[in-house]
Amino acid sequence: MVAERFGLEAPITARRLTGGYANDVFLLEGHDLVAHVKHPPANLESLAWEHRLLRLLADRLPEVPLPLPDRSGATFFLEQDQPVWLTPFMQGSPAQPSDRRLVGAALGRLHATQIDLPTRPGHARLRDLPIPPLREMPPRFDSWLDLIAKARTDLIRLVSDINRGTRQLAVGVTHNDIFPGNVLVQNGSVTALLDWEEADVDWLVWDLAMSLWPFCDTADWRRAITDFVTAYRGGGGRVPAEDDDLILPLVRGKRILEVLRAPTDRHPRWDLQLANLEAYQALA
């Protein structure tokens, strides 16, 4: 099916790649192409929005993998009700915490790119309350439940205060899933920003706060945050300094959101949620 649609020589050998939470990803060997197969359920309107965004971004940011059109001009098709699309294979290795300045600058370049798009259809945003409820968790979380409940209340209060107009936050294109597995680096440069399933038009400071923590050393997180934000602004990032006071509360808020969402994940990682709770406390 892929060979016919894209005019590739058959047969095609596909090798599964690591990563891809919302998609399965395969390298089409000999073609330097990656096939993406989206897990159900699939919102086709949302996927079409994503591909439109990537087409607009790829003209300005070489780190963005452009979905390739097939012979009909479509950038995805359905195979057994699952969307399938191709992108070029992007060279590089997963970023490390030591690459935080490179990643911060790349995020700054993204945020500096202003594109006229509506918000992503069918996509939940932090500012669109409610925050997920506290659901049943494994017994080892019993001692954490009071903290989780209070942290959830604090996050709701913070978002509600912003929504009431106490802050006018910069809004623009956000990736919303920047972490080492979604950023490739090579020879001192970011070569790819991958997996745009969470992209939207949203608060830039929220994307900044979510993105920087995976590149922080918990033993020296203040310096790591400063390094990331400084590089972000050097890359043209539009979050102003007067909103820096929101970064730490939003970093903590993201930790709690991860915990609250874990019971509904396909494969909950409870060890990671314990680490999120410990980080939440350490960042106090």
CSV table of C-alpha atoms in Angstrom, one decimal:
chain,number,residue,atom,x,y,z
A,1,MET,CA,0.0,0.0,0.0
A,2,VAL,CA,2.8,2.5,0.9
A,3,ALA,CA,4.9,1.6,-2.1
A,4,GLU,CA,2.0,2.1,-4.5
A,5,ARG,CA,0.8,5.4,-2.9
A,6,PHE,CA,4.3,7.0,-2.8
A,7,GLY,CA,5.8,5.4,-5.9
A,8,LEU,CA,8.4,3.4,-4.0
A,9,GLU,CA,10.0,0.3,-5.3
A,10,ALA,CA,8.5,-2.8,-3.7
A,11,PRO,CA,9.0,-4.8,-1.6
A,12,ILE,CA,9.7,-2.5,1.3
A,13,THR,CA,11.5,-3.7,4.5
A,14,ALA,CA,10.3,-1.8,7.6
A,15,ARG,CA,12.1,-1.8,10.9
A,16,ARG,CA,10.4,-0.6,14.1
A,17,LEU,CA,12.0,2.4,15.7
A,18,THR,CA,11.9,3.2,19.4
A,19,GLY,CA,9.6,5.9,20.7
A,20,GLY,CA,6.2,7.0,19.4
A,21,TYR,CA,3.7,7.0,22.3
A,22,ALA,CA,0.7,7.9,20.1
A,23,ASN,CA,2.1,6.3,17.0
A,24,ASP,CA,4.1,3.3,15.9
A,25,VAL,CA,7.1,4.4,13.8
A,26,PHE,CA,9.0,2.3,11.3
A,27,LEU,CA,12.2,3.0,9.2
A,28,LEU,CA,11.6,2.1,5.6
A,29,GLU,CA,15.1,0.7,5.0
A,30,GLY,CA,16.8,1.9,1.8
A,31,HIS,CA,14.5,4.9,1.4
A,32,ASP,CA,15.5,7.1,4.4
A,33,LEU,CA,11.8,7.5,5.2
A,34,VAL,CA,9.8,6.9,8.4
A,35,ALA,CA,6.3,5.5,8.4
A,36,HIS,CA,4.0,6.6,11.2
A,37,VAL,CA,0.9,4.5,12.1
A,38,LYS,CA,-1.4,6.3,14.6
A,39,HIS,CA,-3.0,4.4,17.4
A,40,PRO,CA,-6.8,4.5,17.7
A,41,PRO,CA,-8.9,6.5,18.3
A,42,ALA,CA,-7.9,8.9,15.5
A,43,ASN,CA,-9.2,12.4,15.2
A,44,LEU,CA,-8.6,13.1,11.5
A,45,GLU,CA,-9.5,16.8,11.8
A,46,SER,CA,-6.8,17.1,14.4
A,47,LEU,CA,-4.3,15.2,12.3
A,48,ALA,CA,-5.0,17.4,9.3
A,49,TRP,CA,-4.4,20.4,11.5
A,50,GLU,CA,-1.1,19.0,12.6
A,51,HIS,CA,0.1,18.3,9.1
A,52,ARG,CA,-1.0,21.8,8.0
A,53,LEU,CA,1.1,23.3,10.9
A,54,LEU,CA,4.1,21.2,9.9
A,55,ARG,CA,3.9,22.3,6.3
A,56,LEU,CA,3.9,25.9,7.4
A,57,LEU,CA,6.8,25.4,9.9
A,58,ALA,CA,9.0,23.3,7.7
A,59,ASP,CA,9.6,26.3,5.4
A,60,ARG,CA,11.1,28.2,8.3
A,61,LEU,CA,12.6,25.6,10.7
A,62,PRO,CA,14.7,22.8,9.3
A,63,GLU,CA,14.3,20.8,12.5
A,64,VAL,CA,10.6,20.1,11.6
A,65,PRO,CA,9.9,16.8,9.8
A,66,LEU,CA,7.6,17.5,6.8
A,67,PRO,CA,4.8,14.9,6.1
A,68,LEU,CA,5.3,13.8,2.5
A,69,PRO,CA,2.4,14.0,0.0
A,70,ASP,CA,1.5,10.8,-1.8
A,71,ARG,CA,0.7,10.7,-5.5
A,72,SER,CA,-2.7,12.2,-4.8
A,73,GLY,CA,-1.3,15.0,-2.8
A,74,ALA,CA,-2.6,13.7,0.5
A,75,THR,CA,-0.3,13.6,3.5
A,76,PHE,CA,-2.0,10.7,5.2
A,77,PHE,CA,-4.3,7.7,4.4
A,78,LEU,CA,-6.3,5.2,6.3
A,79,GLU,CA,-5.2,1.6,6.6
A,80,GLN,CA,-7.7,-0.5,8.7
A,81,ASP,CA,-9.0,2.7,10.2
A,82,GLN,CA,-5.5,3.8,11.3
A,83,PRO,CA,-3.9,6.9,9.7
A,84,VAL,CA,-0.5,6.3,8.0
A,85,TRP,CA,1.9,8.9,6.8
A,86,LEU,CA,5.6,9.3,5.9
A,87,THR,CA,8.3,11.7,6.9
A,88,PRO,CA,12.0,12.0,6.0
A,89,PHE,CA,14.3,10.1,8.3
A,90,MET,CA,16.0,12.8,10.5
A,91,GLN,CA,19.7,12.2,11.5
A,92,GLY,CA,20.9,12.6,15.0
A,93,SER,CA,20.9,11.2,18.5
A,94,PRO,CA,18.4,11.8,21.4
A,95,ALA,CA,19.3,15.0,23.2
A,96,GLN,CA,20.8,14.8,26.7
A,97,PRO,CA,20.4,17.1,29.7
A,98,SER,CA,23.8,18.6,28.8
A,99,ASP,CA,22.2,19.8,25.5
A,100,ARG,CA,19.8,22.1,27.4
A,101,ARG,CA,21.1,25.2,25.7
A,102,LEU,CA,20.7,23.8,22.2
A,103,VAL,CA,17.2,22.6,23.0
A,104,GLY,CA,16.2,25.9,24.7
A,105,ALA,CA,17.4,27.8,21.6
A,106,ALA,CA,15.4,25.5,19.3
A,107,LEU,CA,12.3,26.0,21.4
A,108,GLY,CA,12.9,29.8,21.2
A,109,ARG,CA,13.1,29.6,17.4
A,110,LEU,CA,9.8,27.7,17.3
A,111,HIS,CA,8.1,30.3,19.6
A,112,ALA,CA,9.5,33.1,17.5
A,113,THR,CA,7.7,31.7,14.4
A,114,GLN,CA,4.3,33.3,14.3
A,115,ILE,CA,1.7,31.5,12.2
A,116,ASP,CA,-1.9,32.3,11.8
A,117,LEU,CA,-3.7,29.1,12.8
A,118,PRO,CA,-6.8,28.4,15.0
A,119,THR,CA,-6.3,26.2,18.1
A,120,ARG,CA,-6.1,22.5,17.4
A,121,PRO,CA,-9.5,20.8,17.1
A,122,GLY,CA,-10.4,18.3,19.8
A,123,HIS,CA,-7.4,19.1,21.9
A,124,ALA,CA,-7.4,19.7,25.7
A,125,ARG,CA,-5.5,22.8,26.9
A,126,LEU,CA,-4.4,23.6,30.4
A,127,ARG,CA,-6.4,26.8,30.3
A,128,ASP,CA,-9.6,24.8,29.5
A,129,LEU,CA,-10.3,23.5,32.9
A,130,PRO,CA,-11.1,21.1,34.5
A,131,ILE,CA,-7.9,19.5,35.7
A,132,PRO,CA,-8.2,15.6,35.8
A,133,PRO,CA,-9.6,14.3,39.1
A,134,LEU,CA,-7.7,12.3,41.6
A,135,ARG,CA,-8.3,8.6,40.7
A,136,GLU,CA,-7.4,5.4,42.3
A,137,MET,CA,-3.7,4.7,42.5
A,138,PRO,CA,-1.5,1.8,43.8
A,139,PRO,CA,-1.2,1.5,47.6
A,140,ARG,CA,2.3,2.9,47.7
A,141,PHE,CA,0.8,6.3,46.8
A,142,ASP,CA,-1.4,6.4,49.9
A,143,SER,CA,1.0,8.6,51.8
A,144,TRP,CA,1.1,11.1,48.8
A,145,LEU,CA,-2.7,11.5,48.4
A,146,ASP,CA,-3.0,14.6,50.5
A,147,LEU,CA,-0.2,16.3,48.7
A,148,ILE,CA,-1.6,15.4,45.3
A,149,ALA,CA,-5.0,16.8,46.3
A,150,LYS,CA,-3.6,20.1,47.5
A,151,ALA,CA,-1.3,20.4,44.5
A,152,ARG,CA,-4.3,19.9,42.2
A,153,THR,CA,-6.2,22.6,44.0
A,154,ASP,CA,-3.2,25.0,43.7
A,155,LEU,CA,-2.9,24.3,40.0
A,156,ILE,CA,-6.7,25.0,39.4
A,157,ARG,CA,-6.3,28.3,41.4
A,158,LEU,CA,-3.3,29.3,39.3
A,159,VAL,CA,-5.0,28.6,36.0
A,160,SER,CA,-8.2,30.2,37.1
A,161,ASP,CA,-6.4,33.4,38.1
A,162,ILE,CA,-4.8,33.6,34.7
A,163,ASN,CA,-8.1,33.0,33.0
A,164,ARG,CA,-9.7,35.8,34.9
A,165,GLY,CA,-7.3,38.2,33.2
A,166,THR,CA,-4.8,38.8,35.9
A,167,ARG,CA,-2.1,38.0,33.3
A,168,GLN,CA,-2.1,38.5,29.5
A,169,LEU,CA,0.2,35.6,28.4
A,170,ALA,CA,1.9,35.4,25.0
A,171,VAL,CA,0.2,32.8,22.8
A,172,GLY,CA,1.6,31.0,19.8
A,173,VAL,CA,2.6,27.7,18.3
A,174,THR,CA,3.5,25.2,21.0
A,175,HIS,CA,5.0,21.7,20.7
A,176,ASN,CA,4.0,20.6,24.2
A,177,ASP,CA,6.1,17.4,24.3
A,178,ILE,CA,9.7,18.4,24.3
A,179,PHE,CA,11.8,15.9,26.1
A,180,PRO,CA,15.1,14.0,25.2
A,181,GLY,CA,13.3,11.4,23.1
A,182,ASN,CA,11.7,14.0,20.9
A,183,VAL,CA,14.8,16.1,20.1
A,184,LEU,CA,17.7,14.9,18.0
A,185,VAL,CA,21.1,16.5,18.0
A,186,GLN,CA,24.2,16.1,15.9
A,187,ASN,CA,27.5,18.0,15.7
A,188,GLY,CA,26.3,20.7,18.2
A,189,SER,CA,23.0,21.4,16.5
A,190,VAL,CA,19.4,20.3,17.0
A,191,THR,CA,18.5,18.4,13.8
A,192,ALA,CA,15.0,17.4,14.6
A,193,LEU,CA,11.9,18.1,16.7
A,194,LEU,CA,9.8,15.0,16.5
A,195,ASP,CA,6.3,13.9,17.5
A,196,TRP,CA,3.9,16.8,17.1
A,197,GLU,CA,0.8,15.0,18.4
A,198,GLU,CA,0.4,17.5,21.3
A,199,ALA,CA,1.2,20.6,19.3
A,200,ASP,CA,-1.3,23.5,19.5
A,201,VAL,CA,-1.7,27.2,19.7
A,202,ASP,CA,-1.4,27.9,23.4
A,203,TRP,CA,0.4,29.7,26.2
A,204,LEU,CA,4.1,29.9,25.3
A,205,VAL,CA,5.1,30.0,29.0
A,206,TRP,CA,3.3,26.6,29.5
A,207,ASP,CA,5.3,25.1,26.7
A,208,LEU,CA,8.5,26.6,28.1
A,209,ALA,CA,7.9,25.2,31.6
A,210,MET,CA,7.0,21.7,30.3
A,211,SER,CA,10.0,21.6,28.0
A,212,LEU,CA,12.8,22.7,30.3
A,213,TRP,CA,12.4,20.3,33.2
A,214,PRO,CA,13.4,17.1,31.3
A,215,PHE,CA,16.8,18.8,30.6
A,216,CYS,CA,17.3,19.8,34.2
A,217,ASP,CA,19.8,18.2,36.7
A,218,THR,CA,17.8,17.9,39.9
A,219,ALA,CA,20.9,18.5,41.9
A,220,ASP,CA,21.3,22.0,40.4
A,221,TRP,CA,17.9,22.7,38.8
A,222,ARG,CA,18.1,26.5,39.4
A,223,ARG,CA,21.2,26.8,37.2
A,224,ALA,CA,19.7,24.4,34.6
A,225,ILE,CA,16.5,26.4,34.3
A,226,THR,CA,18.5,29.6,34.0
A,227,ASP,CA,20.6,28.1,31.2
A,228,PHE,CA,17.6,26.8,29.3
A,229,VAL,CA,15.6,30.1,29.6
A,230,THR,CA,18.6,32.2,28.6
A,231,ALA,CA,19.2,30.1,25.5
A,232,TYR,CA,15.5,30.2,24.8
A,233,ARG,CA,15.5,34.0,24.7
A,234,GLY,CA,18.7,33.9,22.6
A,235,GLY,CA,16.8,31.8,20.1
A,236,GLY,CA,14.0,34.5,19.9
A,237,GLY,CA,11.6,33.0,22.4
A,238,ARG,CA,8.7,35.4,23.1
A,239,VAL,CA,8.0,34.6,26.8
A,240,PRO,CA,8.8,37.9,28.5
A,241,ALA,CA,10.9,38.2,31.6
A,242,GLU,CA,7.9,39.4,33.6
A,243,ASP,CA,6.4,36.0,33.2
A,244,ASP,CA,9.4,34.2,34.7
A,245,ASP,CA,7.6,33.9,38.1
A,246,LEU,CA,5.1,31.5,36.4
A,247,ILE,CA,7.8,29.1,35.2
A,248,LEU,CA,8.4,27.2,38.5
A,249,PRO,CA,4.7,26.9,39.4
A,250,LEU,CA,4.0,25.6,36.0
A,251,VAL,CA,6.9,23.1,36.1
A,252,ARG,CA,5.4,21.9,39.4
A,253,GLY,CA,1.9,21.9,37.8
A,254,LYS,CA,3.1,19.6,35.0
A,255,ARG,CA,4.5,17.2,37.5
A,256,ILE,CA,1.1,16.9,39.2
A,257,LEU,CA,-0.7,16.6,35.9
A,258,GLU,CA,1.5,13.6,35.0
A,259,VAL,CA,0.5,12.0,38.2
A,260,LEU,CA,-3.2,12.7,37.8
A,261,ARG,CA,-3.3,11.4,34.2
A,262,ALA,CA,-1.3,8.2,35.0
A,263,PRO,CA,-4.3,6.0,35.9
A,264,THR,CA,-5.7,6.5,32.4
A,265,ASP,CA,-2.4,5.9,30.6
A,266,ARG,CA,-2.2,2.8,28.4
A,267,HIS,CA,0.9,1.7,30.2
A,268,PRO,CA,1.2,3.6,33.5
A,269,ARG,CA,4.8,4.2,34.7
A,270,TRP,CA,4.4,4.4,38.5
A,271,ASP,CA,8.1,4.8,39.1
A,272,LEU,CA,8.1,7.9,37.0
A,273,GLN,CA,5.1,9.3,38.9
A,274,LEU,CA,6.9,8.8,42.2
A,275,ALA,CA,9.8,10.7,40.7
A,276,ASN,CA,7.4,13.5,39.7
A,277,LEU,CA,6.1,13.8,43.2
A,278,GLU,CA,9.6,13.9,44.7
A,279,ALA,CA,10.4,16.6,42.1
A,280,TYR,CA,7.3,18.5,43.1
A,281,GLN,CA,8.4,18.6,46.7
A,282,ALA,CA,12.0,19.5,45.8
A,283,LEU,CA,10.9,22.4,43.7
A,284,ALA,CA,8.9,23.9,46.6
